Short mmCIF file of C-alpha atoms in Angstrom, two decimals:
data_model
loop_
_atom_site.label_atom_id
_atom_site.label_comp_id
_atom_site.label_asym_id
_atom_site.label_seq_id
_atom_site.Cartn_x
_atom_site.Cartn_y
_atom_site.Cartn_z
CA MET A 1 23.13 104.97 230.31
CA GLY A 2 24.78 105.62 226.97
CA GLY A 3 27.29 102.76 227.16
CA PRO A 4 27.34 99.63 225.01
CA PRO A 5 25.37 96.65 226.28
CA GLU A 6 27.24 93.94 228.11
CA PRO A 7 28.20 90.89 226.01
CA ARG A 8 25.85 87.98 226.55
CA GLY A 9 26.86 84.50 225.50
CA HIS A 10 28.75 83.44 222.40
CA ALA A 11 27.81 82.81 218.77
CA ILE A 12 29.66 80.98 215.99
CA GLU A 13 28.76 81.02 212.30
CA ALA A 14 29.67 78.39 209.73
CA ARG A 15 29.06 78.55 206.00
CA VAL A 16 28.02 75.50 204.01
CA TYR A 17 29.30 75.48 200.43
CA ALA A 18 28.65 73.11 197.53
CA GLU A 19 32.38 72.62 197.14
CA ASP A 20 34.65 69.62 197.62
CA PRO A 21 37.55 70.50 199.95
CA ARG A 22 39.24 67.17 199.11
CA ARG A 23 39.63 68.30 195.50
CA GLY A 24 40.91 71.82 195.88
CA TRP A 25 37.48 73.29 196.72
CA GLU A 26 36.12 72.17 193.38
CA PRO A 27 32.60 73.62 192.90
CA GLN A 28 29.78 71.08 192.81
CA PRO A 29 26.85 72.25 190.67
CA GLY A 30 23.66 70.23 190.70
CA THR A 31 20.32 69.81 192.39
CA VAL A 32 19.95 70.07 196.15
CA HIS A 33 17.32 67.41 196.80
CA ARG A 34 17.00 68.15 200.50
CA PHE A 35 18.37 70.78 202.88
CA GLU A 36 17.21 70.61 206.47
CA VAL A 37 18.89 71.59 209.73
CA GLY A 38 16.84 70.10 212.55
CA GLY A 39 15.48 72.51 215.16
CA ALA A 40 16.82 75.59 213.38
CA VAL A 41 15.06 78.94 213.06
CA GLU A 42 15.25 80.61 209.66
CA PHE A 43 16.33 84.26 209.35
CA ALA A 44 15.67 85.02 213.02
CA ALA A 45 17.37 84.75 216.38
CA PRO A 46 16.19 81.62 218.20
CA VAL A 47 14.48 82.31 221.51
CA GLY A 48 16.69 81.31 224.41
CA GLY A 49 19.56 80.28 222.16
CA GLY A 50 19.86 77.57 219.56
CA ILE A 51 20.47 77.39 215.81
CA ARG A 52 19.75 80.02 213.15
CA VAL A 53 19.89 79.28 209.40
CA ASP A 54 20.09 81.95 206.70
CA SER A 55 19.61 80.26 203.35
CA GLY A 56 17.78 80.63 200.06
CA VAL A 57 18.10 76.91 199.35
CA VAL A 58 15.28 74.39 199.73
CA GLY A 59 14.67 70.91 198.38
CA GLY A 60 14.70 71.16 194.59
CA SER A 61 16.96 74.23 194.39
CA ARG A 62 19.75 74.05 191.87
CA VAL A 63 23.34 75.16 192.33
CA GLY A 64 24.25 76.91 189.09
CA VAL A 65 27.65 77.57 187.57
CA ARG A 66 27.66 81.36 187.33
CA TYR A 67 27.78 82.34 190.98
CA ASP A 68 29.21 81.49 194.36
CA ALA A 69 28.28 78.00 195.63
CA MET A 70 27.29 78.96 199.18
CA LEU A 71 24.20 77.12 200.39
CA ALA A 72 23.66 78.54 203.85
CA LYS A 73 24.99 80.35 206.90
CA VAL A 74 24.38 78.36 210.07
CA VAL A 75 24.77 80.16 213.42
CA ALA A 76 24.77 78.67 216.92
CA TRP A 77 24.34 80.64 220.15
CA ALA A 78 25.10 79.35 223.65
CA PRO A 79 26.06 80.84 227.03
CA ASN A 80 29.75 80.12 226.34
CA ARG A 81 32.06 79.31 223.45
CA ALA A 82 32.51 75.61 224.20
CA ASP A 83 28.76 75.01 224.24
CA ALA A 84 28.32 77.02 221.04
CA LEU A 85 30.95 74.85 219.33
CA ARG A 86 29.24 71.64 220.41
CA ARG A 87 25.80 72.93 219.46
CA LEU A 88 26.86 74.02 215.97
CA ALA A 89 28.79 70.80 215.30
CA ALA A 90 25.81 68.67 216.38
CA ALA A 91 23.38 70.68 214.23
CA LEU A 92 25.54 70.37 211.10
CA SER A 93 26.34 66.73 211.75
CA GLY A 94 22.64 65.87 211.93
CA ALA A 95 21.58 68.07 209.00
CA ARG A 96 20.01 66.42 205.96
CA ILE A 97 21.98 67.74 202.97
CA HIS A 98 21.25 65.62 199.92
CA GLY A 99 22.70 66.42 196.53
CA PRO A 100 26.08 67.95 195.63
CA VAL A 101 29.16 67.30 197.74
CA THR A 102 29.60 70.03 200.39
CA ASP A 103 32.15 71.14 202.96
CA ARG A 104 29.83 70.11 205.83
CA ASP A 105 32.07 67.32 207.14
CA LEU A 106 35.13 69.56 207.08
CA VAL A 107 33.31 72.23 209.09
CA VAL A 108 32.17 69.66 211.66
CA ASN A 109 35.71 68.26 211.94
CA VAL A 110 37.10 71.78 212.45
CA LEU A 111 34.52 72.62 215.14
CA ARG A 112 35.43 69.44 217.04
CA HIS A 113 39.20 69.81 216.70
CA PRO A 114 40.86 70.45 220.08
CA GLU A 115 43.14 73.19 218.72
CA PHE A 116 40.18 75.09 217.31
CA GLY A 117 38.42 74.63 220.64
CA ARG A 118 41.36 76.32 222.36
CA GLY A 119 41.37 79.12 219.80
CA ALA A 120 44.79 78.08 218.46
CA VAL A 121 43.96 78.78 214.81
CA HIS A 122 45.81 80.63 212.06
CA THR A 123 45.64 81.12 208.31
CA GLY A 124 47.48 77.85 207.72
CA PHE A 125 45.22 75.80 209.98
CA LEU A 126 43.58 73.77 207.18
CA ALA A 127 46.89 73.17 205.40
CA ALA A 128 48.40 71.94 208.66
CA HIS A 129 45.52 69.50 209.18
CA PRO A 130 44.63 68.04 205.77
CA ASP A 131 42.81 65.15 207.46
CA LEU A 132 40.02 67.58 208.40
CA ALA A 133 38.74 67.39 204.82
CA GLU A 134 38.14 63.64 205.08
CA PRO A 135 34.50 62.47 205.33
CA ARG A 136 33.29 61.63 208.82
CA ALA A 137 32.07 58.26 207.60
CA ASP A 138 34.98 55.81 207.49
CA ASP A 139 35.15 52.61 205.42
CA VAL A 140 33.15 50.60 207.96
CA VAL A 141 30.36 53.20 208.03
CA ARG A 142 30.35 53.32 204.23
CA ARG A 143 29.79 49.56 204.08
CA LEU A 144 27.06 49.70 206.72
CA SER A 145 25.37 52.52 204.82
CA ALA A 146 25.62 50.57 201.55
CA LEU A 147 24.02 47.56 203.25
CA ALA A 148 21.20 49.75 204.57
CA ALA A 149 20.71 51.22 201.09
CA ALA A 150 20.52 47.75 199.53
CA LEU A 151 18.00 46.48 202.09
CA ALA A 152 15.85 49.61 201.88
CA ASP A 153 15.86 49.42 198.08
CA ALA A 154 14.66 45.81 198.17
CA ALA A 155 11.88 46.78 200.62
CA HIS A 156 10.92 49.68 198.37
CA HIS A 157 10.53 47.40 195.35
CA ARG A 158 8.50 44.86 197.32
CA SER A 159 6.17 47.56 198.66
CA ALA A 160 5.27 48.46 195.07
CA ALA A 161 4.87 44.87 193.87
CA GLN A 162 1.50 44.06 192.31
CA VAL A 163 1.88 40.29 192.71
CA LEU A 164 2.78 38.44 195.93
CA GLY A 165 3.77 41.68 197.57
CA SER A 166 3.80 40.10 201.02
CA LEU A 167 6.74 37.87 200.14
CA PRO A 168 10.20 39.17 201.11
CA ALA A 169 12.49 40.37 198.35
CA GLY A 170 14.43 37.55 196.73
CA TRP A 171 12.56 34.84 198.61
CA ARG A 172 13.62 31.25 197.87
CA ASN A 173 12.30 28.01 199.28
CA LEU A 174 15.84 26.59 199.23
CA PRO A 175 19.19 28.11 200.22
CA SER A 176 20.62 30.19 197.40
CA GLN A 177 23.34 32.67 196.57
CA PRO A 178 23.26 36.03 198.38
CA HIS A 179 21.80 39.08 196.70
CA LEU A 180 24.68 41.42 195.90
CA ARG A 181 24.44 45.18 195.45
CA ARG A 182 27.22 47.49 194.27
CA HIS A 183 27.61 51.24 194.89
CA LEU A 184 30.12 54.03 194.49
CA ASP A 185 30.73 56.57 197.25
CA ALA A 186 29.65 59.84 195.61
CA ALA A 187 32.00 61.83 197.85
CA ARG A 188 35.01 59.91 196.56
CA THR A 189 34.40 59.20 192.89
CA THR A 190 31.59 59.06 190.34
CA ARG A 191 33.78 58.56 187.28
CA PRO A 192 32.31 56.13 184.74
CA ASP A 193 35.75 54.51 184.42
CA HIS A 194 36.09 54.03 188.18
CA ASP A 195 38.65 51.63 189.58
CA PRO A 196 37.43 48.28 190.98
CA GLY A 197 38.64 49.38 194.41
CA ASP A 198 36.15 52.26 194.37
CA VAL A 199 33.18 49.86 194.40
CA ILE A 200 31.40 49.03 197.66
CA GLU A 201 29.83 45.58 197.34
CA VAL A 202 27.52 44.20 200.02
CA GLY A 203 24.99 41.41 200.08
CA TYR A 204 22.27 39.71 202.04
CA ARG A 205 20.33 36.47 202.01
CA HIS A 206 17.08 35.28 203.51
CA SER A 207 17.11 32.52 206.09
CA ARG A 208 14.54 31.05 208.44
CA PRO A 209 15.48 33.43 211.30
CA GLY A 210 15.40 36.43 208.96
CA ILE A 211 17.74 38.48 206.76
CA VAL A 212 21.45 37.75 207.11
CA ALA A 213 24.04 40.35 206.05
CA VAL A 214 26.86 39.15 203.83
CA GLY A 215 30.21 40.90 203.57
CA VAL A 216 29.79 42.94 206.76
CA ASP A 217 31.05 41.21 209.91
CA GLY A 218 29.35 41.49 213.29
CA VAL A 219 26.12 42.94 211.90
CA ALA A 220 22.57 41.67 212.42
CA VAL A 221 19.56 43.02 210.56
CA VAL A 222 16.89 44.15 213.05
CA ALA A 223 14.28 45.94 210.92
CA VAL A 224 13.90 46.95 207.28
CA ALA A 225 11.57 49.54 205.70
CA PRO A 226 11.77 51.42 202.39
CA ASP A 227 13.12 54.55 204.09
CA GLN A 228 14.76 53.24 207.27
CA VAL A 229 16.92 50.28 208.28
CA THR A 230 17.95 49.26 211.79
CA LEU A 231 21.14 47.23 212.20
CA ASP A 232 22.70 45.69 215.29
CA VAL A 233 26.39 46.59 215.06
CA GLY A 234 28.50 44.99 217.77
CA GLY A 235 25.56 44.90 220.15
CA VAL A 236 24.51 48.50 219.51
CA ARG A 237 21.43 49.29 217.43
CA ARG A 238 22.04 51.83 214.68
CA VAL A 239 19.28 53.48 212.66
CA PHE A 240 19.97 54.44 209.05
CA ASP A 241 17.59 56.78 207.21
CA VAL A 242 17.56 56.16 203.46
CA ALA A 243 16.42 58.58 200.74
CA ARG A 244 16.43 57.68 197.03
CA TYR A 245 16.80 60.07 194.11
CA ASP A 246 17.57 59.63 190.45
CA GLY A 247 21.02 58.03 190.39
CA LEU A 248 21.71 58.83 194.05
CA VAL A 249 20.98 57.24 197.44
CA CYS A 250 21.59 59.30 200.60
CA VAL A 251 22.01 57.47 203.91
CA ASP A 252 22.03 59.43 207.18
CA SER A 253 22.93 58.02 210.58
CA PRO A 254 24.63 59.18 213.79
CA LEU A 255 27.80 57.60 212.36
CA GLY A 256 27.90 60.03 209.42
CA ALA A 257 26.18 60.89 206.16
CA VAL A 258 26.99 58.81 203.07
CA ALA A 259 25.91 59.48 199.48
CA LEU A 260 25.98 56.47 197.16
CA VAL A 261 25.69 56.00 193.42
CA PRO A 262 23.99 52.66 192.62
CA LEU A 263 25.74 50.55 189.99
CA SER A 264 23.69 48.46 187.61
CA ARG A 265 24.29 44.73 187.46
CA PHE A 266 24.32 45.11 183.69
CA PRO A 267 26.16 48.40 183.04
CA GLU A 268 26.15 50.02 179.66
CA PRO A 269 29.54 50.13 177.92
CA THR A 270 31.33 53.46 178.27
CA ALA A 271 34.04 54.98 176.15
CA ALA A 272 37.49 55.16 177.71
CA THR A 273 38.90 58.66 178.20
CA ASP A 274 42.21 59.41 176.51
CA PRO A 275 44.55 60.51 179.33
CA GLY A 276 45.98 63.22 177.06
CA ARG A 277 42.67 64.99 176.61
CA LEU A 278 41.79 67.99 178.77
CA VAL A 279 38.05 67.77 179.34
CA ALA A 280 35.82 70.41 180.92
CA ARG A 281 34.11 69.13 184.05
CA LEU A 282 32.04 72.28 184.52
CA PRO A 283 30.41 74.72 182.10
CA GLY A 284 32.43 77.92 181.89
CA THR A 285 34.29 80.49 179.79
CA VAL A 286 37.81 80.09 178.40
CA ARG A 287 39.89 83.02 179.69
CA ARG A 288 43.39 82.14 178.50
CA VAL A 289 45.02 79.78 176.01
CA ALA A 290 48.74 79.42 176.76
CA ALA A 291 49.73 76.86 174.12
CA SER A 292 49.28 76.25 170.41
CA ASP A 293 49.23 73.19 168.19
CA GLY A 294 52.69 71.72 167.82
CA ASP A 295 54.10 73.25 171.01
CA ARG A 296 56.33 71.06 173.16
CA VAL A 297 55.15 71.10 176.77
CA GLY A 298 56.36 69.64 180.02
CA ALA A 299 54.38 67.80 182.65
CA GLY A 300 52.34 70.28 184.69
CA GLN A 301 52.80 73.14 182.23
CA LEU A 302 49.82 75.51 182.06
CA LEU A 303 47.77 75.15 178.86
CA LEU A 304 44.43 76.86 179.56
CA THR A 305 42.44 78.68 182.18
CA VAL A 306 38.65 78.41 182.38
CA GLU A 307 36.38 80.58 184.51
CA ALA A 308 33.55 78.72 186.19
CA MET A 309 31.51 79.59 189.28
CA LYS A 310 33.47 82.80 189.89
CA MET A 311 36.79 80.93 189.95
CA GLU A 312 39.56 80.55 187.39
CA HIS A 313 40.73 76.97 187.01
CA GLU A 314 44.10 76.14 185.48
CA LEU A 315 44.40 73.16 183.16
CA ALA A 316 47.91 71.76 182.85
CA ALA A 317 49.58 69.10 180.71
CA PRO A 318 49.29 65.69 182.40
CA PHE A 319 52.69 64.63 181.04
CA ALA A 320 55.47 65.82 178.76
CA GLY A 321 54.57 65.78 175.09
CA THR A 322 53.33 67.74 172.11
CA VAL A 323 50.12 69.76 171.89
CA ALA A 324 48.14 68.08 169.13
CA GLY A 325 44.91 69.99 169.19
CA VAL A 326 43.69 73.16 170.93
CA ARG A 327 39.97 73.37 170.24
CA VAL A 328 39.05 76.60 172.01
CA ARG A 329 39.90 80.29 172.02
CA PRO A 330 39.60 82.94 174.76
CA GLY A 331 35.96 83.86 175.24
CA ASP A 332 34.58 80.51 174.10
CA GLN A 333 31.81 78.99 176.20
CA VAL A 334 32.42 75.34 177.07
CA GLY A 335 30.13 72.71 178.51
CA THR A 336 30.66 69.72 180.75
CA GLY A 337 32.57 67.01 178.91
CA ASP A 338 33.86 69.24 176.09
CA VAL A 339 37.38 68.40 174.92
CA LEU A 340 39.45 71.58 175.17
CA ALA A 341 42.91 70.40 174.11
CA GLU A 342 44.95 67.27 173.62
CA VAL A 343 48.55 66.34 174.42
CA VAL A 344 50.38 63.47 172.73
CA PRO A 345 52.92 61.88 175.11
CA ASP A 346 56.61 61.55 174.32
CA ALA A 347 56.59 57.85 175.10
CA GLU A 348 54.14 55.00 174.91
CA VAL A 349 53.89 54.72 178.71
CA VAL A 350 51.53 57.39 180.07
CA PRO A 351 51.25 58.23 183.79
CA ASP A 352 48.04 57.34 185.55
CA ALA A 353 45.31 59.65 184.28
CA GLU A 354 43.52 59.94 187.60
CA ALA A 355 46.68 61.13 189.35
CA ALA A 356 46.98 63.86 186.74
CA THR A 357 43.36 64.92 187.16
CA ARG A 358 43.14 64.88 190.94
CA GLY A 359 42.18 68.34 192.22
CA ASP A 360 41.38 69.86 188.81
CA ALA A 361 37.98 71.52 188.99
CA VAL A 362 37.27 71.89 185.27
CA GLY A 363 39.67 69.85 183.19
CA GLY A 364 39.93 66.11 183.08
CA THR A 365 43.71 66.44 183.40
CA GLY A 366 46.31 68.70 184.90
CA GLY A 367 46.75 70.67 188.07
CA GLY A 368 43.93 72.25 190.00
CA ALA A 369 45.05 75.72 190.98
CA HIS A 370 42.14 78.09 191.55
CA THR A 371 42.08 81.87 191.75
CA ALA A 372 39.17 84.21 192.24
CA ALA A 373 37.71 85.58 189.03
CA GLY A 374 36.51 89.14 189.17
CA ALA A 375 34.34 89.24 186.05
CA ASP A 376 30.60 89.16 186.62
CA THR A 377 28.97 86.95 184.02
CA GLY A 378 25.48 88.33 184.58
CA PRO A 379 22.24 86.75 185.68
CA ASP A 380 21.80 83.03 185.37
CA PRO A 381 18.51 81.17 185.50
CA ASP A 382 20.48 78.15 186.68
CA SER A 383 21.90 79.85 189.76
CA VAL A 384 21.12 78.89 193.36
CA SER A 385 17.45 79.67 193.89
CA ALA A 386 14.27 78.16 195.16
CA PRO A 387 12.22 76.18 192.63
CA GLY A 388 10.04 78.48 190.57
CA SER A 389 11.68 81.63 191.90
CA ASP A 390 12.94 84.34 189.57
CA LEU A 391 15.19 85.83 192.23
CA ASP A 392 18.63 84.55 193.12
CA SER A 393 19.63 84.51 196.76
CA ASP A 394 22.07 87.17 197.94
CA ALA A 395 24.37 84.39 199.07
CA ALA A 396 24.44 82.93 195.59
CA LYS A 397 25.40 86.26 194.01
CA ALA A 398 28.24 87.03 196.40
CA PRO A 399 31.65 86.76 194.69
CA THR A 400 33.83 83.94 195.95
CA GLN A 401 36.44 84.96 198.49
CA ASP A 402 39.33 82.99 199.92
CA ARG A 403 37.91 80.42 202.29
CA PRO A 404 38.47 81.27 205.96
CA ALA A 405 40.72 78.99 207.94
CA ALA A 406 37.84 78.16 210.26
CA PRO A 407 34.18 79.08 210.84
CA ALA A 408 33.71 82.74 211.75
CA GLU A 409 32.67 83.54 215.28
CA ARG A 410 31.46 86.55 217.20
CA THR A 411 30.30 87.62 220.63
CA THR A 412 26.67 88.71 220.71
CA THR A 413 24.84 91.19 222.85
#
């Protein structure tokens, strides 16, 4: 009587953010098309243990640019810590999260890391293991997912055909060239001026026995439907669930989740980006301008800081040169794609633009250092909220803090 209750079991909480850990935790605004954690209970403790989800995000919610990008808190309970780790990792791994890039794969990789399992974690854990930020789906899985997306897309078009809808897509009465489909991995790059190596190209052709995969070795097509494809991979049947959205295809399988951007066979011409231009990649507010027209600057020298999504993002010179045009002042509001400043290089040879932009959350060039911004920019109708709701979730309004080295955990009673 009067004492605290005895601990019972173990619980671990992970937070899912619309941020890209591979690019310096760059925020990822956009529409969340689908957010489902299978078997989870919302805002309540699951009976007998299991998964709890606290989230204000549903399919159709939009991640805005004014607030923190947290999508959900996911909690697993089990009789012991090892089981709680496995349960939470399995729940997140199988979750359907379609839309912006998130830290889901990093969290799953952390939960399954042997050092984290032993409790050997510290504040430098993520820096010591940079591979944890890599997507779970490797190059082979990406190609398999792209093949599934291509086959499902063909089945989708045939299902809506008004004429000869029973014929398979691309049917020929004589052998012909394979049907080729090209995609970009949305988790790696969606730049209009992407490199040829970023493209995933797969193909298929129809034969008397059925559909034959082209460009993917050791794979047989078992079944094809508009939303699901079954492939035989090395003697093991793998099921790929396919969901299509405007400009995005999400493929989920036990091998990992892959988000693809379909490429048109006849792409529209796009303007090349001048590597000396610093371009805003997120809407935000200019907080500091550290250079003026005519200033000589060195490579990596700070030129501007822009506040976006409760973070301050530093934009640096991509190479040594002269500032030729600063187009903003402190307090200016900038939108995605706005040119903020321009640097003219000292020489004709300019370093690779992508190397200069890697990790920069707002600018098209320069370093990507991020610090928490304390100013509250007020309510935003574009913040994280359910469709049609006038209220923002508490999670969305919370100011961004330094990311923890690993998912938080606690012992429950």
